[in-house]
């Protein structure tokens, strides 16, 4: 692979990177290319198998592309990895990558075919063991709780959240096992028994039943690190329900 085509481009400004993706997305639409990620088989681990299906116009599989995967997590370069994908039948491409953290990842699929090269960005969910109950620390792992009849899985990052830094919140909602679309979702950060000001992170739709947003964590001048994230859910046609996730911030 010559000319550094597949070199990792370090982008200082994530919004700039987003613009780049927009241009490539338009190009992909014009070409009719689509990348579907097989999330069902994706599990966190040092040797995670990442597989996609690449299709062209009319959904026909593309079998003669060069494909590279780049994965990363928001707010850190610690988990950046890349690997060339090997081709299997029917437009399938797969690679084994170290993806040790369950939760939400950014995936860049770099596709080269017939002189065209484009990068398609996807937001993917890597399954792991999901903890439950009041002892699950949402600062270091995925935790699940119920808001009424809605199942809420919360992923805060970084792990653990750092005071006075950006805090990413991603939520997966299901009802009866099916992704819950059309909900209004926000995360409220508070400190039990101590008023720390209002800190509400509105989330936006990020996929089927997925909602994500970015806010910031405050610092407690008393030195406390125990916080509470409350996921506020307003399901379509329903009232407001809440799921509570205690977490510990970094020092
Ligand atoms: Cu406090």
XYZ file of N, CA, C and O and ligand atoms in Angstrom, residues 191 194 196 220 222, ligand 1:
21
model
N -25.100 15.655 42.505
C -24.340 15.022 43.587
C -25.332 14.761 44.728
O -26.009 15.690 45.171
N -26.123 17.278 47.840
C -25.342 18.515 47.738
C -25.688 19.205 46.426
O -25.537 18.609 45.357
N -25.143 21.137 43.331
C -23.943 21.460 42.549
C -24.300 22.259 41.302
O -23.535 22.306 40.343
N -16.115 19.056 42.426
C -16.671 19.347 43.740
C -15.566 19.904 44.628
O -14.547 19.259 44.842
N -15.494 20.262 47.690
C -15.306 19.529 48.941
C -14.486 18.256 48.740
O -14.154 17.571 49.698
Cu -20.209 18.547 45.658
